[in-house]
PDB file of C-alpha atoms in Angstrom:
ATOM      1  CA  ALA A 208      38.077 -10.463 -73.100  1.00  0.00           C
ATOM      2  CA  GLN A 209      39.488 -13.693 -70.753  1.00  0.00           C
ATOM      3  CA  SER A 210      41.741 -13.399 -67.765  1.00  0.00           C
ATOM      4  CA  VAL A 211      43.731 -16.212 -65.985  1.00  0.00           C
ATOM      5  CA  THR A 212      44.791 -16.046 -62.858  1.00  0.00           C
ATOM      6  CA  GLN A 213      47.290 -18.109 -61.042  1.00  0.00           C
ATOM      7  CA  LEU A 214      47.451 -18.112 -57.094  1.00  0.00           C
ATOM      8  CA  GLY A 215      50.891 -17.966 -55.850  1.00  0.00           C
ATOM      9  CA  SER A 216      54.263 -17.384 -57.988  1.00  0.00           C
ATOM     10  CA  HIS A 217      56.250 -19.650 -56.412  1.00  0.00           C
ATOM     11  CA  VAL A 218      55.148 -23.275 -54.598  1.00  0.00           C
ATOM     12  CA  SER A 219      57.398 -25.645 -52.707  1.00  0.00           C
ATOM     13  CA  VAL A 220      56.401 -29.102 -52.028  1.00  0.00           C
ATOM     14  CA  SER A 221      58.519 -31.973 -50.637  1.00  0.00           C
ATOM     15  CA  GLU A 222      59.499 -34.922 -53.059  1.00  0.00           C
ATOM     16  CA  GLY A 223      56.652 -37.433 -52.859  1.00  0.00           C
ATOM     17  CA  ALA A 224      54.021 -35.035 -51.050  1.00  0.00           C
ATOM     18  CA  LEU A 225      50.859 -33.546 -53.138  1.00  0.00           C
ATOM     19  CA  VAL A 226      51.224 -31.062 -56.100  1.00  0.00           C
ATOM     20  CA  LEU A 227      48.406 -28.465 -56.096  1.00  0.00           C
ATOM     21  CA  LEU A 228      48.773 -25.808 -58.802  1.00  0.00           C
ATOM     22  CA  ARG A 229      46.241 -22.964 -58.826  1.00  0.00           C
ATOM     23  CA  CYS A 230      44.074 -21.485 -61.594  1.00  0.00           C
ATOM     24  CA  ASN A 231      41.046 -19.385 -61.935  1.00  0.00           C
ATOM     25  CA  TYR A 232      39.774 -17.567 -65.124  1.00  0.00           C
ATOM     26  CA  SER A 233      37.683 -15.395 -66.492  1.00  0.00           C
ATOM     27  CA  SER A 234      35.824 -15.811 -69.873  1.00  0.00           C
ATOM     28  CA  SER A 235      32.582 -14.852 -71.248  1.00  0.00           C
ATOM     29  CA  VAL A 236      31.916 -17.986 -73.224  1.00  0.00           C
ATOM     30  CA  PRO A 237      32.800 -21.719 -72.414  1.00  0.00           C
ATOM     31  CA  PRO A 238      36.298 -22.078 -72.511  1.00  0.00           C
ATOM     32  CA  TYR A 239      39.259 -23.805 -73.165  1.00  0.00           C
ATOM     33  CA  LEU A 240      41.520 -24.447 -70.825  1.00  0.00           C
ATOM     34  CA  PHE A 241      45.518 -25.682 -70.748  1.00  0.00           C
ATOM     35  CA  TRP A 242      48.138 -25.999 -68.764  1.00  0.00           C
ATOM     36  CA  TYR A 243      51.767 -26.194 -69.949  1.00  0.00           C
ATOM     37  CA  VAL A 244      54.960 -26.605 -68.451  1.00  0.00           C
ATOM     38  CA  GLN A 245      58.337 -24.428 -68.830  1.00  0.00           C
ATOM     39  CA  TYR A 246      61.766 -26.619 -68.110  1.00  0.00           C
ATOM     40  CA  PRO A 247      64.438 -24.317 -67.516  1.00  0.00           C
ATOM     41  CA  ASN A 248      65.828 -22.608 -70.738  1.00  0.00           C
ATOM     42  CA  GLN A 249      62.894 -24.326 -73.048  1.00  0.00           C
ATOM     43  CA  GLY A 250      60.317 -23.764 -74.858  1.00  0.00           C
ATOM     44  CA  LEU A 251      56.467 -25.003 -73.477  1.00  0.00           C
ATOM     45  CA  GLN A 252      54.874 -28.425 -73.491  1.00  0.00           C
ATOM     46  CA  LEU A 253      51.660 -28.966 -73.092  1.00  0.00           C
ATOM     47  CA  LEU A 254      50.565 -30.982 -69.883  1.00  0.00           C
ATOM     48  CA  LEU A 255      46.946 -31.482 -70.524  1.00  0.00           C
ATOM     49  CA  LYS A 256      43.921 -29.666 -72.107  1.00  0.00           C
ATOM     50  CA  TYR A 257      39.546 -29.179 -71.283  1.00  0.00           C
ATOM     51  CA  THR A 258      37.697 -28.591 -74.615  1.00  0.00           C
ATOM     52  CA  SER A 259      34.211 -28.914 -73.161  1.00  0.00           C
ATOM     53  CA  ALA A 260      34.507 -33.148 -72.722  1.00  0.00           C
ATOM     54  CA  ALA A 261      35.116 -34.774 -69.454  1.00  0.00           C
ATOM     55  CA  THR A 262      35.880 -32.321 -66.510  1.00  0.00           C
ATOM     56  CA  LEU A 263      38.422 -34.555 -65.237  1.00  0.00           C
ATOM     57  CA  VAL A 264      41.480 -33.928 -67.586  1.00  0.00           C
ATOM     58  CA  LYS A 265      44.520 -36.478 -67.015  1.00  0.00           C
ATOM     59  CA  GLY A 266      47.648 -35.238 -68.698  1.00  0.00           C
ATOM     60  CA  ILE A 267      51.086 -36.700 -68.873  1.00  0.00           C
ATOM     61  CA  ASN A 268      54.079 -36.809 -66.086  1.00  0.00           C
ATOM     62  CA  GLY A 269      50.861 -38.523 -63.735  1.00  0.00           C
ATOM     63  CA  PHE A 270      49.095 -34.427 -63.932  1.00  0.00           C
ATOM     64  CA  GLU A 271      45.398 -34.285 -63.988  1.00  0.00           C
ATOM     65  CA  ALA A 272      43.296 -31.398 -63.804  1.00  0.00           C
ATOM     66  CA  GLU A 273      39.828 -30.648 -62.778  1.00  0.00           C
ATOM     67  CA  PHE A 274      37.652 -27.869 -64.575  1.00  0.00           C
ATOM     68  CA  LYS A 275      34.962 -26.543 -62.198  1.00  0.00           C
ATOM     69  CA  LYS A 276      32.579 -24.268 -63.867  1.00  0.00           C
ATOM     70  CA  SER A 277      30.828 -22.762 -60.177  1.00  0.00           C
ATOM     71  CA  GLU A 278      34.366 -22.005 -59.274  1.00  0.00           C
ATOM     72  CA  THR A 279      35.710 -20.503 -62.497  1.00  0.00           C
ATOM     73  CA  SER A 280      38.853 -22.880 -61.765  1.00  0.00           C
ATOM     74  CA  PHE A 281      41.136 -25.627 -63.299  1.00  0.00           C
ATOM     75  CA  HIS A 282      43.795 -26.282 -60.762  1.00  0.00           C
ATOM     76  CA  LEU A 283      46.206 -28.852 -61.379  1.00  0.00           C
ATOM     77  CA  THR A 284      47.356 -31.470 -59.036  1.00  0.00           C
ATOM     78  CA  LYS A 285      49.784 -34.355 -58.797  1.00  0.00           C
ATOM     79  CA  PRO A 286      49.515 -36.753 -56.275  1.00  0.00           C
ATOM     80  CA  SER A 287      53.318 -37.564 -55.211  1.00  0.00           C
ATOM     81  CA  ALA A 288      55.672 -35.014 -56.691  1.00  0.00           C
ATOM     82  CA  HIS A 289      59.088 -36.245 -58.517  1.00  0.00           C
ATOM     83  CA  MET A 290      62.472 -34.040 -58.553  1.00  0.00           C
ATOM     84  CA  SER A 291      62.316 -34.069 -62.480  1.00  0.00           C
ATOM     85  CA  ASP A 292      58.860 -31.870 -61.518  1.00  0.00           C
ATOM     86  CA  ALA A 293      60.526 -28.621 -61.333  1.00  0.00           C
ATOM     87  CA  ALA A 294      59.398 -26.285 -63.480  1.00  0.00           C
ATOM     88  CA  GLU A 295      57.215 -23.012 -64.320  1.00  0.00           C
ATOM     89  CA  TYR A 296      53.849 -24.126 -64.888  1.00  0.00           C
ATOM     90  CA  PHE A 297      51.489 -21.649 -66.907  1.00  0.00           C
ATOM     91  CA  CYS A 298      47.672 -22.217 -67.087  1.00  0.00           C
ATOM     92  CA  ALA A 299      45.900 -20.731 -70.176  1.00  0.00           C
ATOM     93  CA  VAL A 300      42.388 -20.139 -71.406  1.00  0.00           C
ATOM     94  CA  SER A 301      41.223 -20.165 -75.138  1.00  0.00           C
ATOM     95  CA  ASP A 302      38.100 -18.808 -76.315  1.00  0.00           C
ATOM     96  CA  PRO A 303      36.944 -20.914 -79.087  1.00  0.00           C
ATOM     97  CA  SER A 304      34.514 -18.648 -80.830  1.00  0.00           C
ATOM     98  CA  GLY A 305      34.702 -15.138 -81.833  1.00  0.00           C
ATOM     99  CA  THR A 306      37.514 -12.634 -82.292  1.00  0.00           C
ATOM    100  CA  SER A 307      39.577 -14.077 -79.856  1.00  0.00           C
ATOM    101  CA  TYR A 308      39.535 -17.216 -81.841  1.00  0.00           C
ATOM    102  CA  GLY A 309      42.397 -19.239 -81.058  1.00  0.00           C
ATOM    103  CA  LYS A 310      44.666 -16.798 -79.109  1.00  0.00           C
ATOM    104  CA  LEU A 311      45.970 -18.115 -76.049  1.00  0.00           C
ATOM    105  CA  THR A 312      45.800 -15.929 -72.955  1.00  0.00           C
ATOM    106  CA  PHE A 313      48.328 -16.731 -69.952  1.00  0.00           C
ATOM    107  CA  GLY A 314      48.509 -16.937 -66.232  1.00  0.00           C
ATOM    108  CA  GLN A 315      51.611 -15.245 -64.717  1.00  0.00           C
ATOM    109  CA  GLY A 316      53.475 -18.634 -64.222  1.00  0.00           C
ATOM    110  CA  THR A 317      54.028 -20.386 -61.190  1.00  0.00           C
ATOM    111  CA  ILE A 318      57.423 -21.979 -60.477  1.00  0.00           C
ATOM    112  CA  LEU A 319      57.163 -25.420 -58.739  1.00  0.00           C
ATOM    113  CA  THR A 320      60.300 -26.463 -55.996  1.00  0.00           C
ATOM    114  CA  VAL A 321      60.344 -29.853 -55.347  1.00  0.00           C
ATOM    115  CA  HIS A 322      62.813 -30.267 -52.238  1.00  0.00           C
ATOM    116  CA  PRO A 323      64.167 -33.980 -51.446  1.00  0.00           C
TER     117      PRO A 323
ATOM    118  CA  SER B 166      51.362 -33.266 -82.366  1.00  0.00           C
ATOM    119  CA  ALA B 167      53.392 -30.673 -84.410  1.00  0.00           C
ATOM    120  CA  VAL B 168      57.520 -30.221 -83.930  1.00  0.00           C
ATOM    121  CA  ILE B 169      58.083 -26.720 -84.181  1.00  0.00           C
ATOM    122  CA  SER B 170      61.824 -25.560 -84.083  1.00  0.00           C
ATOM    123  CA  GLN B 171      63.267 -22.004 -84.260  1.00  0.00           C
ATOM    124  CA  LYS B 172      66.525 -20.330 -85.204  1.00  0.00           C
ATOM    125  CA  PRO B 173      68.391 -18.837 -83.867  1.00  0.00           C
ATOM    126  CA  SER B 174      68.068 -20.025 -79.959  1.00  0.00           C
ATOM    127  CA  ARG B 175      69.666 -17.275 -79.106  1.00  0.00           C
ATOM    128  CA  ASP B 176      71.741 -13.848 -79.532  1.00  0.00           C
ATOM    129  CA  ILE B 177      73.524 -11.199 -78.704  1.00  0.00           C
ATOM    130  CA  CYS B 178      72.809  -7.920 -80.424  1.00  0.00           C
ATOM    131  CA  GLN B 179      73.550  -4.252 -80.494  1.00  0.00           C
ATOM    132  CA  ARG B 180      70.864  -1.420 -79.960  1.00  0.00           C
ATOM    133  CA  GLY B 181      69.773  -0.071 -83.316  1.00  0.00           C
ATOM    134  CA  THR B 182      70.001  -3.407 -84.873  1.00  0.00           C
ATOM    135  CA  SER B 183      67.493  -6.070 -86.075  1.00  0.00           C
ATOM    136  CA  LEU B 184      67.262  -9.452 -85.592  1.00  0.00           C
ATOM    137  CA  THR B 185      65.126 -12.044 -87.645  1.00  0.00           C
ATOM    138  CA  ILE B 186      63.897 -15.659 -86.052  1.00  0.00           C
ATOM    139  CA  GLN B 187      62.815 -17.992 -88.272  1.00  0.00           C
ATOM    140  CA  CYS B 188      59.927 -20.724 -86.970  1.00  0.00           C
ATOM    141  CA  GLN B 189      59.586 -24.092 -88.926  1.00  0.00           C
ATOM    142  CA  VAL B 190      56.767 -26.157 -88.509  1.00  0.00           C
ATOM    143  CA  ASP B 191      57.021 -30.158 -89.252  1.00  0.00           C
ATOM    144  CA  SER B 192      53.515 -30.587 -91.005  1.00  0.00           C
ATOM    145  CA  GLN B 193      51.027 -27.976 -92.177  1.00  0.00           C
ATOM    146  CA  VAL B 194      49.188 -25.632 -89.579  1.00  0.00           C
ATOM    147  CA  THR B 195      46.385 -23.569 -89.793  1.00  0.00           C
ATOM    148  CA  MET B 196      47.300 -21.303 -87.574  1.00  0.00           C
ATOM    149  CA  MET B 197      51.012 -19.894 -86.096  1.00  0.00           C
ATOM    150  CA  PHE B 198      51.321 -17.264 -83.555  1.00  0.00           C
ATOM    151  CA  TRP B 199      54.388 -15.268 -82.206  1.00  0.00           C
ATOM    152  CA  TYR B 200      54.829 -14.591 -78.812  1.00  0.00           C
ATOM    153  CA  ARG B 201      57.004 -12.574 -75.742  1.00  0.00           C
ATOM    154  CA  GLN B 202      58.199 -13.370 -72.597  1.00  0.00           C
ATOM    155  CA  GLN B 203      59.984 -10.829 -70.862  1.00  0.00           C
ATOM    156  CA  PRO B 204      62.346 -11.496 -67.812  1.00  0.00           C
ATOM    157  CA  GLY B 205      60.463 -13.571 -65.227  1.00  0.00           C
ATOM    158  CA  GLN B 206      56.892 -12.777 -66.596  1.00  0.00           C
ATOM    159  CA  SER B 207      54.378 -14.556 -68.351  1.00  0.00           C
ATOM    160  CA  LEU B 208      53.968 -14.965 -72.675  1.00  0.00           C
ATOM    161  CA  THR B 209      51.942 -12.112 -74.143  1.00  0.00           C
ATOM    162  CA  LEU B 210      50.983 -12.662 -77.743  1.00  0.00           C
ATOM    163  CA  ILE B 211      52.826 -10.087 -80.264  1.00  0.00           C
ATOM    164  CA  ALA B 212      50.618 -11.490 -83.472  1.00  0.00           C
ATOM    165  CA  THR B 213      49.049 -13.803 -85.732  1.00  0.00           C
ATOM    166  CA  ALA B 214      50.849 -14.931 -88.621  1.00  0.00           C
ATOM    167  CA  ASN B 215      48.713 -15.249 -91.605  1.00  0.00           C
ATOM    168  CA  GLN B 216      49.495 -16.900 -94.417  1.00  0.00           C
ATOM    169  CA  GLY B 217      49.857 -14.928 -98.065  1.00  0.00           C
ATOM    170  CA  SER B 218      48.832 -11.704 -95.948  1.00  0.00           C
ATOM    171  CA  GLU B 219      49.580  -9.156 -93.416  1.00  0.00           C
ATOM    172  CA  ALA B 220      49.965 -10.511 -89.565  1.00  0.00           C
ATOM    173  CA  THR B 221      47.569  -9.633 -87.347  1.00  0.00           C
ATOM    174  CA  TYR B 222      48.438  -7.677 -84.375  1.00  0.00           C
ATOM    175  CA  GLU B 223      47.852  -7.377 -80.456  1.00  0.00           C
ATOM    176  CA  SER B 224      47.174  -4.208 -79.220  1.00  0.00           C
ATOM    177  CA  GLY B 225      50.723  -2.502 -77.823  1.00  0.00           C
ATOM    178  CA  PHE B 226      52.389  -4.097 -80.979  1.00  0.00           C
ATOM    179  CA  VAL B 227      53.088  -2.703 -84.138  1.00  0.00           C
ATOM    180  CA  ILE B 228      54.207  -3.968 -87.806  1.00  0.00           C
ATOM    181  CA  ASP B 229      57.278  -1.185 -87.956  1.00  0.00           C
ATOM    182  CA  LYS B 230      58.628  -2.629 -85.358  1.00  0.00           C
ATOM    183  CA  PHE B 231      57.681  -6.330 -85.214  1.00  0.00           C
ATOM    184  CA  PRO B 232      57.348  -7.146 -88.845  1.00  0.00           C
ATOM    185  CA  ILE B 233      56.263 -10.756 -89.501  1.00  0.00           C
ATOM    186  CA  SER B 234      56.012 -13.219 -92.735  1.00  0.00           C
ATOM    187  CA  ARG B 235      54.288 -16.466 -93.365  1.00  0.00           C
ATOM    188  CA  PRO B 236      54.870 -17.541 -96.786  1.00  0.00           C
ATOM    189  CA  ASN B 237      53.851 -20.854 -96.251  1.00  0.00           C
ATOM    190  CA  LEU B 238      52.200 -23.111 -94.219  1.00  0.00           C
ATOM    191  CA  THR B 239      55.097 -24.540 -92.279  1.00  0.00           C
ATOM    192  CA  PHE B 240      57.252 -21.548 -91.719  1.00  0.00           C
ATOM    193  CA  SER B 241      57.036 -17.905 -90.375  1.00  0.00           C
ATOM    194  CA  THR B 242      59.623 -15.175 -89.367  1.00  0.00           C
ATOM    195  CA  LEU B 243      59.429 -12.919 -86.899  1.00  0.00           C
ATOM    196  CA  THR B 244      62.036  -9.669 -87.094  1.00  0.00           C
ATOM    197  CA  VAL B 245      62.532  -7.278 -84.084  1.00  0.00           C
ATOM    198  CA  SER B 246      63.489  -4.162 -85.060  1.00  0.00           C
ATOM    199  CA  ASN B 247      65.753  -1.137 -84.062  1.00  0.00           C
ATOM    200  CA  LEU B 248      66.584  -3.470 -81.137  1.00  0.00           C
ATOM    201  CA  SER B 249      66.777  -1.753 -77.894  1.00  0.00           C
ATOM    202  CA  PRO B 250      67.500  -3.241 -73.870  1.00  0.00           C
ATOM    203  CA  GLU B 251      63.978  -3.526 -73.846  1.00  0.00           C
ATOM    204  CA  ASP B 252      63.460  -6.188 -76.027  1.00  0.00           C
ATOM    205  CA  SER B 253      65.415  -8.623 -74.563  1.00  0.00           C
ATOM    206  CA  SER B 254      63.214 -11.115 -74.324  1.00  0.00           C
ATOM    207  CA  ILE B 255      62.144 -14.996 -75.172  1.00  0.00           C
ATOM    208  CA  TYR B 256      60.679 -14.914 -78.731  1.00  0.00           C
ATOM    209  CA  LEU B 257      58.409 -18.020 -78.950  1.00  0.00           C
ATOM    210  CA  CYS B 258      56.547 -19.107 -82.220  1.00  0.00           C
ATOM    211  CA  SER B 259      53.154 -21.497 -81.917  1.00  0.00           C
ATOM    212  CA  GLY B 260      51.313 -23.361 -84.473  1.00  0.00           C
ATOM    213  CA  ARG B 261      47.742 -24.780 -84.225  1.00  0.00           C
ATOM    214  CA  GLN B 262      46.816 -27.562 -86.298  1.00  0.00           C
ATOM    215  CA  GLY B 263      43.498 -27.897 -88.394  1.00  0.00           C
ATOM    216  CA  ALA B 264      42.698 -31.640 -87.036  1.00  0.00           C
ATOM    217  CA  ARG B 265      42.677 -30.406 -83.603  1.00  0.00           C
ATOM    218  CA  LYS B 266      42.448 -26.979 -83.181  1.00  0.00           C
ATOM    219  CA  GLU B 267      42.278 -26.186 -79.938  1.00  0.00           C
ATOM    220  CA  THR B 268      46.269 -27.421 -79.158  1.00  0.00           C
ATOM    221  CA  GLN B 269      48.502 -25.166 -79.744  1.00  0.00           C
ATOM    222  CA  TYR B 270      52.845 -26.557 -79.908  1.00  0.00           C
ATOM    223  CA  PHE B 271      55.202 -24.171 -79.254  1.00  0.00           C
ATOM    224  CA  GLY B 272      59.046 -23.848 -80.100  1.00  0.00           C
ATOM    225  CA  PRO B 273      61.897 -23.860 -77.990  1.00  0.00           C
ATOM    226  CA  GLY B 274      62.163 -20.396 -78.223  1.00  0.00           C
ATOM    227  CA  THR B 275      64.474 -17.595 -79.191  1.00  0.00           C
ATOM    228  CA  ARG B 276      66.771 -15.775 -76.657  1.00  0.00           C
ATOM    229  CA  LEU B 277      67.541 -12.024 -77.045  1.00  0.00           C
ATOM    230  CA  LEU B 278      70.077  -9.903 -75.339  1.00  0.00           C
ATOM    231  CA  VAL B 279      70.323  -6.213 -76.523  1.00  0.00           C
ATOM    232  CA  LEU B 280      73.450  -4.631 -75.610  1.00  0.00           C
TER     233      LEU B 280
END
């Protein structure tokens, strides 16, 4: 069975500061990992994904994430926060094989607030 | 990528009634899924919509409450039956394409409030 833990349900940063959103996963097989963003009253938009290629993954809007197998982590970072980054962020894991093929398991989400 | 639309975008329903949500994808997708996002919570997978056959439901979700249809590769419906206030949630559909199988694209969601 797979699971995802996002540390911190709320993260607050100042505009221009580093953004770090934490995600740890549990999977019995090498996973696929995703970060999605949800703006208020909207659906989910894919930020980036890890699918067993490069461990440092670059996504849209200046975000990136690093897959660290030894730490079972996939933390999301952005060097400089912008006001438009305020949203809820979800980490998700997918089992690329077996009976769970294609299904996403989501973390609880982290609400990012950006202060002027 | 795939663009996914849902109808209705939101609705207010009386308890005991049913709501059918439509999901349309602009290109063929191999897999379609339905998720529920309860207020303040994360997404939970309801079922996998299978083309031309019965949907595959996750633990805790049953066909009588959440009947799903998928007549072709670009369209699916989810019905939430016998509504109660506990069904007030956002319902999202997603699609996963064959050529880029690892990525799921999501619709904007349907916001349901049951009174």
